Coordinates of C-alpha atoms in Angstrom, one line a residue:
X1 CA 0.0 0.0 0.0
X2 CA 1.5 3.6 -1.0
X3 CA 1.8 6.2 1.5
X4 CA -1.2 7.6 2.9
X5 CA -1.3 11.5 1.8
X6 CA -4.4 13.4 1.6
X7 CA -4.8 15.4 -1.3
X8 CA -6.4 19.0 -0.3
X9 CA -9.4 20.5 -2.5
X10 CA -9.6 23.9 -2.9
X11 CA -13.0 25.3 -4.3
X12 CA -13.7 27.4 -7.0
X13 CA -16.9 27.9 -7.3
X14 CA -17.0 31.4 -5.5
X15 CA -14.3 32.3 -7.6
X16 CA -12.9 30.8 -10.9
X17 CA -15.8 28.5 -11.4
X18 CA -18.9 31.9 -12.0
X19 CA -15.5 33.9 -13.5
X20 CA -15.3 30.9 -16.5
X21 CA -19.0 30.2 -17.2
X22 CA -21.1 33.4 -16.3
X23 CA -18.3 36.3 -17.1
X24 CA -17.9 36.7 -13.1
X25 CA -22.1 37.9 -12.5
X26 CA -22.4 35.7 -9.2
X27 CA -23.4 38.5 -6.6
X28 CA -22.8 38.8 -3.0
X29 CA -26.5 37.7 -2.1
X30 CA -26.5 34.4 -3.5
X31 CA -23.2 33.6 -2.1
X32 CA -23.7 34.6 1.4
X33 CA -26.9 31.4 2.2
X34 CA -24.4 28.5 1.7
X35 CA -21.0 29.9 3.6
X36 CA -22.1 28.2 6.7
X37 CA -22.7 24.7 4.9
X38 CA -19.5 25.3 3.2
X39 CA -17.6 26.0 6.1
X40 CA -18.1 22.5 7.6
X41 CA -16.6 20.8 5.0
X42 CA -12.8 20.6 5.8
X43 CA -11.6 22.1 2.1
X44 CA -7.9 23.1 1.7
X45 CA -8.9 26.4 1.0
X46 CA -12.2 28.7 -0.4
X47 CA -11.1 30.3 -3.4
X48 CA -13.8 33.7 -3.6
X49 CA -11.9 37.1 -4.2
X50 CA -9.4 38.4 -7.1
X51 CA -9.1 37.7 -10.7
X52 CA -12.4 39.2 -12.6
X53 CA -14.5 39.4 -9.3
X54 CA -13.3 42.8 -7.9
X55 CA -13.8 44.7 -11.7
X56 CA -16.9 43.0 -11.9
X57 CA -18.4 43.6 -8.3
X58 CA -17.3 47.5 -9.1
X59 CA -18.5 47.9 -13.2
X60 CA -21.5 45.5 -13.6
X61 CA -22.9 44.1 -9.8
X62 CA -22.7 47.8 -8.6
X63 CA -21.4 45.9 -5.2
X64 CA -18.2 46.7 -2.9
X65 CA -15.6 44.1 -3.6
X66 CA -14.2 45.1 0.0
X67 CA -17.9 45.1 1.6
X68 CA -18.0 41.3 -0.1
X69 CA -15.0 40.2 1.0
X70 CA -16.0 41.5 4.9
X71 CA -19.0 39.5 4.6
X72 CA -17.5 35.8 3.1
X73 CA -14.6 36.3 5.8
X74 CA -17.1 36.8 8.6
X75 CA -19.2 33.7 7.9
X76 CA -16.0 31.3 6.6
X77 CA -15.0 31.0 10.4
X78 CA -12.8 27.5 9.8
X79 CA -11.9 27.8 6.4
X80 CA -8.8 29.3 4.5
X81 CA -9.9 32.1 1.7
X82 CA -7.7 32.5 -1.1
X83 CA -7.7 35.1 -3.7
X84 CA -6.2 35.3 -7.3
X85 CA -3.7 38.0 -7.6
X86 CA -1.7 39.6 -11.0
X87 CA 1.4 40.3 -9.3
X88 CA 2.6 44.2 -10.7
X89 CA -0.7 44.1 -12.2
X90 CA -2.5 43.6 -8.9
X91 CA -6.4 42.8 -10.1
X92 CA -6.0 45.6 -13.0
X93 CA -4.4 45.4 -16.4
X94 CA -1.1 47.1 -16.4
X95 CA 1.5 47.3 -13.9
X96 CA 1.3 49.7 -10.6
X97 CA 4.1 51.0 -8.4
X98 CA 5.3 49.4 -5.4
X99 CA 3.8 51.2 -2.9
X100 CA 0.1 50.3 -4.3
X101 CA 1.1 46.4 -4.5
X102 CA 2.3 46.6 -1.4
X103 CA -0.9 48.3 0.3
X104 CA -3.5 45.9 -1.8
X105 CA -1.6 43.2 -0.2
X106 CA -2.1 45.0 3.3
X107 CA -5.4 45.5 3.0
X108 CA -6.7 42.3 1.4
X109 CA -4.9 40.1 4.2
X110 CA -6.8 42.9 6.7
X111 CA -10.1 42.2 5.1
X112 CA -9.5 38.1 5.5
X113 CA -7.5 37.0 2.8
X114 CA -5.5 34.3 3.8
X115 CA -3.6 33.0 0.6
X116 CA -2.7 34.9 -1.9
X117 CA -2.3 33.0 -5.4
X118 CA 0.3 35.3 -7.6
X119 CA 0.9 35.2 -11.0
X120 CA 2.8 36.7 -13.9
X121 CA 1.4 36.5 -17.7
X122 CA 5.0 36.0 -18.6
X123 CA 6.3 34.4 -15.6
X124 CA 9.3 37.0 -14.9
X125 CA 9.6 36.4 -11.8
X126 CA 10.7 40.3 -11.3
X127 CA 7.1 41.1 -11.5
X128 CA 6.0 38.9 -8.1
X129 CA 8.9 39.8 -6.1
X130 CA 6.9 42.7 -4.5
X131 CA 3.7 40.6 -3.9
X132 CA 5.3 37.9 -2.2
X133 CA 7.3 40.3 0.0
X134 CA 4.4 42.3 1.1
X135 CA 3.0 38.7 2.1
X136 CA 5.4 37.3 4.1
X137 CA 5.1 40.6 6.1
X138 CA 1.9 40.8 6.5
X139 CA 2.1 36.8 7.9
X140 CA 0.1 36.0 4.3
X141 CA 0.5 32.8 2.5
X142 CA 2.2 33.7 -0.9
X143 CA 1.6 30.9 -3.2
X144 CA 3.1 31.3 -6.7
X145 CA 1.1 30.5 -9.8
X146 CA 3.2 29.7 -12.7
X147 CA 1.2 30.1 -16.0
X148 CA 1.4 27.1 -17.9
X149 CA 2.2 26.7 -21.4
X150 CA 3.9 24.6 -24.1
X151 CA 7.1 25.6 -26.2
X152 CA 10.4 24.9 -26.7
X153 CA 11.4 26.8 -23.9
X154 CA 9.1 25.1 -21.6
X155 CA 11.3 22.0 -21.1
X156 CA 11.4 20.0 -17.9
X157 CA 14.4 21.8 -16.5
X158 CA 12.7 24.9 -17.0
X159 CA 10.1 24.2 -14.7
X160 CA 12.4 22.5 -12.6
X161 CA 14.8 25.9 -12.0
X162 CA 12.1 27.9 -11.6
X163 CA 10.8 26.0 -8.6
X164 CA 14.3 26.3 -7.2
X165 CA 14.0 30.0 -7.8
X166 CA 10.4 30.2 -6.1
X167 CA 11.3 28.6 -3.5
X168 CA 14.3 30.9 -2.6
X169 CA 12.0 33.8 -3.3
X170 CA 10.2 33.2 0.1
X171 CA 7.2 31.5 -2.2
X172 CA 5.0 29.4 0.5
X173 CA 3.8 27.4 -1.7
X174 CA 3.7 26.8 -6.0
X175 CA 0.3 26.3 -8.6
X176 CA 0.5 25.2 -11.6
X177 CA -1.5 27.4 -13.6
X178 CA -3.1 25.5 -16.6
X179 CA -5.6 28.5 -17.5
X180 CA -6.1 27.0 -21.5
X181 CA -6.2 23.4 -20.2
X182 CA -3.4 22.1 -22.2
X183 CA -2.1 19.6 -19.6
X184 CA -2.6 16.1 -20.1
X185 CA -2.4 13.6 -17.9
X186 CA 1.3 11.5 -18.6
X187 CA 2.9 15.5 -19.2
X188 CA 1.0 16.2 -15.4
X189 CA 2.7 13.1 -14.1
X190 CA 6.0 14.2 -15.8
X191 CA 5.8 18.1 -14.6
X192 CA 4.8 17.2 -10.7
X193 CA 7.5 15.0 -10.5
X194 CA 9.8 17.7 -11.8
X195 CA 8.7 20.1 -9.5
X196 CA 9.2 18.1 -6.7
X197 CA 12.9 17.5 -7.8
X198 CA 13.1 21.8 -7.9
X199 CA 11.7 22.5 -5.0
X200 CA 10.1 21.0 -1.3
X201 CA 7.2 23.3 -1.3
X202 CA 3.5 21.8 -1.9
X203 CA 2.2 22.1 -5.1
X204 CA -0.9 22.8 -6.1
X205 CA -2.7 22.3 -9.8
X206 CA -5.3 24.2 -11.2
X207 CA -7.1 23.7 -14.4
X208 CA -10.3 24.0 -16.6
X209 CA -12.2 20.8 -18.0
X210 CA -12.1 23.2 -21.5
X211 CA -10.6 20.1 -23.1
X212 CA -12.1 17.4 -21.5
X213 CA -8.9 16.1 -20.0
X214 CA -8.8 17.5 -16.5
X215 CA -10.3 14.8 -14.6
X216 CA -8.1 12.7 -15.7
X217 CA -4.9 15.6 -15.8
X218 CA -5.7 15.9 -11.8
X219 CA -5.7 11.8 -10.9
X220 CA -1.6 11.6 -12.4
X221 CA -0.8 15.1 -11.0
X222 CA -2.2 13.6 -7.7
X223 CA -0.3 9.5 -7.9
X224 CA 2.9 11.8 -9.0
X225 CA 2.8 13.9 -5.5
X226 CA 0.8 17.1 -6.5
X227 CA -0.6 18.0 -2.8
X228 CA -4.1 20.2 -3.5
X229 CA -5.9 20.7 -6.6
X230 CA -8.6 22.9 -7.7
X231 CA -12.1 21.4 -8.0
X232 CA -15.6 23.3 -8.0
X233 CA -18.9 22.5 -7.1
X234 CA -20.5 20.1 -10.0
X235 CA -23.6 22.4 -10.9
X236 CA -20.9 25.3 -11.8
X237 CA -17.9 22.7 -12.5
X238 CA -16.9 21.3 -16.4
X239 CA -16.9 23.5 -19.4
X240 CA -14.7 26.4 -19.1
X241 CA -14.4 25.9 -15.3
X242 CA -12.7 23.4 -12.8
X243 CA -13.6 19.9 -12.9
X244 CA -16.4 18.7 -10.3
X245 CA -15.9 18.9 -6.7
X246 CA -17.8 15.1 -5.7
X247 CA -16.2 13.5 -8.7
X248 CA -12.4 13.8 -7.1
X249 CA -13.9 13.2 -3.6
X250 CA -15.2 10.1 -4.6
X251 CA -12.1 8.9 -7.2
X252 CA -10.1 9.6 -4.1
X253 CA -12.2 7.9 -1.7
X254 CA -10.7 4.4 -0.2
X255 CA -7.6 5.4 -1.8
X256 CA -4.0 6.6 0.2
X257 CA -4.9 10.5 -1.3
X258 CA -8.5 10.0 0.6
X259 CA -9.8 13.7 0.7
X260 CA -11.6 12.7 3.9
X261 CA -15.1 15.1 2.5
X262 CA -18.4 14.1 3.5
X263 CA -20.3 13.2 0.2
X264 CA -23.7 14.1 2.2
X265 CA -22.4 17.4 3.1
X266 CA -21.0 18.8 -0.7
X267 CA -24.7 17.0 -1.9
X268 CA -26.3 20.0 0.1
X269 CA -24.3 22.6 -1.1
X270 CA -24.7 21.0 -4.8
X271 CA -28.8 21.5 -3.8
X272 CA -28.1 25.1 -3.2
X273 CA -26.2 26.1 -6.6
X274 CA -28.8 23.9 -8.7
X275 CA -31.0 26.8 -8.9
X276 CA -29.2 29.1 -9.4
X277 CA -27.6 26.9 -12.4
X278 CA -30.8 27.2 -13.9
X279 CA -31.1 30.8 -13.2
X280 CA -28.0 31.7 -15.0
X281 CA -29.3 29.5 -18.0
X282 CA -32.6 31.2 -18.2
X283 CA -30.8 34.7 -18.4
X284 CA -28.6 33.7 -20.8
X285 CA -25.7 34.7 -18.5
X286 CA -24.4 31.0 -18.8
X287 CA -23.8 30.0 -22.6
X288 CA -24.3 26.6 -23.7
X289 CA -21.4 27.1 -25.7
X290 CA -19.4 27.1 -22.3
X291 CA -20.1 24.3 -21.2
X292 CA -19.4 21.5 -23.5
X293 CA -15.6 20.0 -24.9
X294 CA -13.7 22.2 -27.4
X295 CA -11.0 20.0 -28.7
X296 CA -9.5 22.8 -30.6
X297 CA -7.8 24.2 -27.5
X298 CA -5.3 21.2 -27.6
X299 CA -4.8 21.6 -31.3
X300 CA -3.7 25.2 -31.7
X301 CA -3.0 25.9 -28.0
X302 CA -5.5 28.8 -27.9
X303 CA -7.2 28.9 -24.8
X304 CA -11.5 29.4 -24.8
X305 CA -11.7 32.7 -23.6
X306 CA -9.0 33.8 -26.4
X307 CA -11.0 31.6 -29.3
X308 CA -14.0 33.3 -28.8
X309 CA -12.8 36.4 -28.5
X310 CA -10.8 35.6 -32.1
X311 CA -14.3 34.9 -33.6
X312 CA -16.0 38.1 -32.6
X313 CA -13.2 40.3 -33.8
X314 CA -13.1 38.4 -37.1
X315 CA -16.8 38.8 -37.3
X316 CA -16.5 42.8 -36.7
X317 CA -14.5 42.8 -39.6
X318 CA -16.9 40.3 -41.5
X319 CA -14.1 37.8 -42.1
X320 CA -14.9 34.8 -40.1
X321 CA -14.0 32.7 -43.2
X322 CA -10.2 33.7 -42.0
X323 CA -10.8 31.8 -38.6
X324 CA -8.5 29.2 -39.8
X325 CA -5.8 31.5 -41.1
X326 CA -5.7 33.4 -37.9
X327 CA -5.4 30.0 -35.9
X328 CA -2.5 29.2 -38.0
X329 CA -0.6 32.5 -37.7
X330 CA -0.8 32.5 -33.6
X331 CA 1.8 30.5 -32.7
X332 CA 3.8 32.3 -35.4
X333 CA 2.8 36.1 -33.6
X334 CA 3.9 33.9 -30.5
X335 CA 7.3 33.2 -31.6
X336 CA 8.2 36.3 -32.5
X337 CA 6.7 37.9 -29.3
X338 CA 9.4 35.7 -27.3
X339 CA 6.5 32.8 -26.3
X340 CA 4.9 33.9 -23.8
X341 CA 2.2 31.7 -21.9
X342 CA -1.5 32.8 -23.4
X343 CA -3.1 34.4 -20.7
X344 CA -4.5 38.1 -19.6
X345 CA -3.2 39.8 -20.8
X346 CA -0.6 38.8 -23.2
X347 CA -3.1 36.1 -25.0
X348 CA -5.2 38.9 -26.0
X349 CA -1.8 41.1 -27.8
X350 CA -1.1 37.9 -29.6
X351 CA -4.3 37.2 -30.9
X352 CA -5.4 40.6 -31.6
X353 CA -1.9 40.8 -34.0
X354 CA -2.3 37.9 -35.1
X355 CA -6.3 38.9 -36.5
X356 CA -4.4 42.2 -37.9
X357 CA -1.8 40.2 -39.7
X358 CA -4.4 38.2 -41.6
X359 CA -7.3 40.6 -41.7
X360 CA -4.2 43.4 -43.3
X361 CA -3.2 40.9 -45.9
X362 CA 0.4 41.6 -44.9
X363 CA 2.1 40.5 -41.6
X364 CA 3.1 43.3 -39.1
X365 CA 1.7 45.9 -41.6
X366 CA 0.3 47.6 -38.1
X367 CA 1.2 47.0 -34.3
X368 CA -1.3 47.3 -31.6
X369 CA -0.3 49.7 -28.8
X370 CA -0.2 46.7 -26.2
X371 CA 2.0 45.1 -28.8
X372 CA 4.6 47.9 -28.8
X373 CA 4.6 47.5 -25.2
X374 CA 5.2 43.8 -25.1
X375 CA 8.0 44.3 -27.7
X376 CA 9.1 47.1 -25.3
X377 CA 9.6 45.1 -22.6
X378 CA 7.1 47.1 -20.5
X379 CA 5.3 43.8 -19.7
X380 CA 8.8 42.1 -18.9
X381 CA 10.9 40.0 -19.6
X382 CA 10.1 37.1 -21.8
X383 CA 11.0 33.0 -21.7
X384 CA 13.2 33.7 -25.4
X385 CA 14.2 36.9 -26.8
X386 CA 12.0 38.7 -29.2
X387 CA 12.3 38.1 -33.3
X388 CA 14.8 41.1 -33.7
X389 CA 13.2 42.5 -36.9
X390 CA 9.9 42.1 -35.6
X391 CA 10.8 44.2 -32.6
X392 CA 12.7 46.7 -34.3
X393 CA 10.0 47.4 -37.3
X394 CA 7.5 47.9 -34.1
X395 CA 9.6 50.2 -32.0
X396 CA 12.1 51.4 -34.4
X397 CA 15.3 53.3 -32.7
X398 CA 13.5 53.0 -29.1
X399 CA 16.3 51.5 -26.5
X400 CA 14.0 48.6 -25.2
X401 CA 13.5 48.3 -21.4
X402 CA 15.2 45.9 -19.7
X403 CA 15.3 46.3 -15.8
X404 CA 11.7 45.1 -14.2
X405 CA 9.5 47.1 -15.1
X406 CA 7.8 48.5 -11.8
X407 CA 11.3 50.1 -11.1
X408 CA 10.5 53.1 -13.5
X409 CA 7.1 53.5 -12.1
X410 CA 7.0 56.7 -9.2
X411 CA 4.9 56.0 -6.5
X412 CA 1.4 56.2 -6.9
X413 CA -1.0 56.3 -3.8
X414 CA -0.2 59.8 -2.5
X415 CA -2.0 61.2 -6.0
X416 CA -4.6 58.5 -5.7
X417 CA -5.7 59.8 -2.3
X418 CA -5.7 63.1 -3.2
X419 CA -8.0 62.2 -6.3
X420 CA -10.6 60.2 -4.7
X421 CA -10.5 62.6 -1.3
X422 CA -14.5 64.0 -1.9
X423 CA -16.1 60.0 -2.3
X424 CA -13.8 58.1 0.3
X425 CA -15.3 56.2 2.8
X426 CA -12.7 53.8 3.9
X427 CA -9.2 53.3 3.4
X428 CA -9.8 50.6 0.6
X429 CA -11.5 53.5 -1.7
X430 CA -8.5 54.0 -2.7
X431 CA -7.2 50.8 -4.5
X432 CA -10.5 50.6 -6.0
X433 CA -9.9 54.2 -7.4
X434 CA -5.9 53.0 -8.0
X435 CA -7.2 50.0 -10.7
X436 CA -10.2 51.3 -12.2
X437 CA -10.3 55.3 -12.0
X438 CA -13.3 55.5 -13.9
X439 CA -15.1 52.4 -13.0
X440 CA -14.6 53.4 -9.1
X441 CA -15.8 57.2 -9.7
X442 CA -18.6 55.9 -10.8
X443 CA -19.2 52.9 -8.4
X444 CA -18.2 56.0 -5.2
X445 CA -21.2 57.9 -7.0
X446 CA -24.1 55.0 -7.6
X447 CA -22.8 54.1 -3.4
X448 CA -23.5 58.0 -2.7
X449 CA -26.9 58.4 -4.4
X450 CA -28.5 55.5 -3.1
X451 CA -27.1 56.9 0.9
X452 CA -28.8 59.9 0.1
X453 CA -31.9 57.5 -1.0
X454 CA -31.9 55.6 2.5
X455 CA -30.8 59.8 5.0
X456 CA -34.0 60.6 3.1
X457 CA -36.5 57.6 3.5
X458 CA -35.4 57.6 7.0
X459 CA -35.6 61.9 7.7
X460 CA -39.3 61.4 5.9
X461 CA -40.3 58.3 8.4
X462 CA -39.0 60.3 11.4
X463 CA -41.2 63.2 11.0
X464 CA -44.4 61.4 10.3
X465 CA -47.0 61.6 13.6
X466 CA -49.1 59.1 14.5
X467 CA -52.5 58.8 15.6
X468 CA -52.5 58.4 19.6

């Protein structure tokens, strides 16, 4: 018999799992029911905070992403609650000084974070150095997220040195980050066991079913050492999110990676998110198109989000016949750019390029902005150097930037309190106002109107009389 090790779960479904399959609308309200139920449950961890939620909460819920997080760390009395987090980028989509990482950090730890899962788009690990300082001091757990992608570059040692180099960074922990779904189960086996050769720290995998392979990704990941893995609830699990919560308790069950869950317990909490399943259906929040296998993700590494978002901009332009062309000439864009893993935000630069390279007829006739930037090296620095002419017909004479990037950025938060002085509240106004300045403004003035809405119903109820 192997050695007994329990395999932690940490779930999504407050998080990742709404973020993947209804573009982050889960509000407050109909998370707030179940925290008790789920608290009982013994997971590793709660993910619920970061990534899309806090832009959302702000631009579309008209909800404090500070007031939720208050509210989930107050009922989640037992249980660990984790947040996704963009290292320079914080939860916005360009890089911030040091002093507003560092207070984000402060503050979400005050509010009840308890782990803080960091990531890079390019994994320069110059861009998380902040983050996972700022953590250690507030007494955080900073877990690293390495974005995980396929290339030449991406060999075995690779993976392997950059453990070693986490784990001397003051890292608590390392995910693997498999955002496209692109690890199968034997590579899994393969990359765990690397890890574990780089580093001692626990290793944790998250993934999305987009492939159909993740059920299967997480079982080898697991026999090869992998200590936690993502899972979510089964009415919001599969499709573009996590695979289901039950399934891995039950594959597990009997087994020396036991998770120890009580079936009875997650059936209950599955009762509660049936409904609202349906209610997301019904408003056409959830897409069918999200929830089934798409195969193509394996063949041209692309993952969902950045397919679908490659067939609206083609159908802008009326030249969705090109779909295949475009497919064909991202991992050429990618090569030239240095590489990079596809994810937010450098899978949008290379498939918007790469829909301008086809849709122009001629390749690099035009650059997007965000290109120039990535070409720059305002992003970072990437895994192979860029394709010289490529770089040079994009920025011409410019001397590229080759320090991290965050060291040429002055200090922020003094102007940001200044700017947000007539709408602030409490102290968090201001890294609301720090990643989305308009977004916020606007949030600060919805939050004022309806106070005015409640001093008034309250000033008209007080001076009524009543008949004696």
């Amino acid at each position: 018999m192997a050695e007994t090790r329990k395999v932690g779960i940490t779930e999504t479904v407050l998080r990742d799992a709404h973020q993947s399959l209804i573009a982050t609308r889960m509000t407050t309200e109909d998370m707030l029911p179940i925290i008790d139920k789920m608290d009982k449950v013994g997971y590793h961890s709660v993910e619920c905070w970061g990534g899309a939620t806090f832009d959302a909460c702000l631009r579309f819920l008209k909800e404090d992403p500070w007031v939720r997080l208050r509210k989930l760390r107050e009922g989640f009395k037992n249980t660990k609650l984790q947040m996704l987090f963009r290292g320079q980028n914080i939860l916005g989509y360009n890089h911030y000084s040091d002093d507003v990482v560092e207070y984000f950090v402060q503050k979400s730890i005050a509010n009840g974070i308890d782990i803080i899962r960091i990531f890079d788009c390019l994994n320069d690990l110059r861009n998380l150095e902040t983050a996972v300082k700022a953590a250690n001091k507030e007494k955080g757990h900073a877990q690293i997220a390495l974005s995980y992608t396929l290339g030449d570059a991406y060999t075995l040692d690779y993976w392997r040195n950059i453990a070693r180099e986490i784990e001397e960074m003051g890292a608590d922990s390392i995910c693997i980050k498999d955002m496209a779904g692109l690890l199968v189960p034997y590579e899994a086996e393969r990359l765990v066991k690397a890890l574990k050769e780089g580093t001692k720290l626990p290793i944790q995998l998250h993934t999305h079913y987009t492939s159909g392979v993740a059920a299967m990704t997480y079982m080898k990941a697991v026999e090869a050492g992998c200590d936690v893995i993502d899972c979510a609830m089964s009415p919001m699990a599969m499709g573009t999110s996590q695979p289901a919560t039950e399934v891995l308790v039950e594959t597990f069950k009997g087994t020396p990676y036991d998770t120890g869950l009580d079936q009875h317990l997650l059936a209950e909490i599955a009762d509660y998110f049936t409904p609202l399943r349906e209610k997301y259906l019904a408003s056409g929040l959830m897409s069918t198109k999200v929830l089934g296998v798409n195969i193509k993700t394996l063949l041209y590494q692309v993952p969902g989000g950045m397919l679908s978002n490659l067939v609206s901009q083609l159908k802008e332009q009326g030249k969705e016949d090109k779909l295949k062309d475009v497919l064909e000439e991202v991992p050429r864009v990618r090569k030239d750019f240095g590489e990079p893993p596809l994810v937010t935000p450098s899978s949008q630069i290379v498939g918007t390029q790469a829909v301008l390279n086809v849709v122009l007829g001629e390749r690099y006739k035009m650059f997007t902005q965000q290109s120039k930037d990535l070409l720059s090296g305002k992003y970072g620095q990437t895994v192979k150097p860029f394709n010289p002419e490529v770089q040079k017909k994009a920025i011409g004479d410019t001397e590229p930037i080759t320090c991290r990037p965050a060291d040429l950025i002055k200090p922020q938060l003094a102007d940001m309190e200044k700017a947000i002085a007539q709408y602030k509240q409490q102290d968090e106004d201001v890294l609301s106002y720090a990643l989305f300045p308009q977004v916020a403004t606007e949030f600060f003035q919805y939050r004022d109107a309806q106070q005015k809405k409640v001093d008034m119903t309250k000033a008209d109820t007080s001076n009524m009389t009543y008949p004696v």
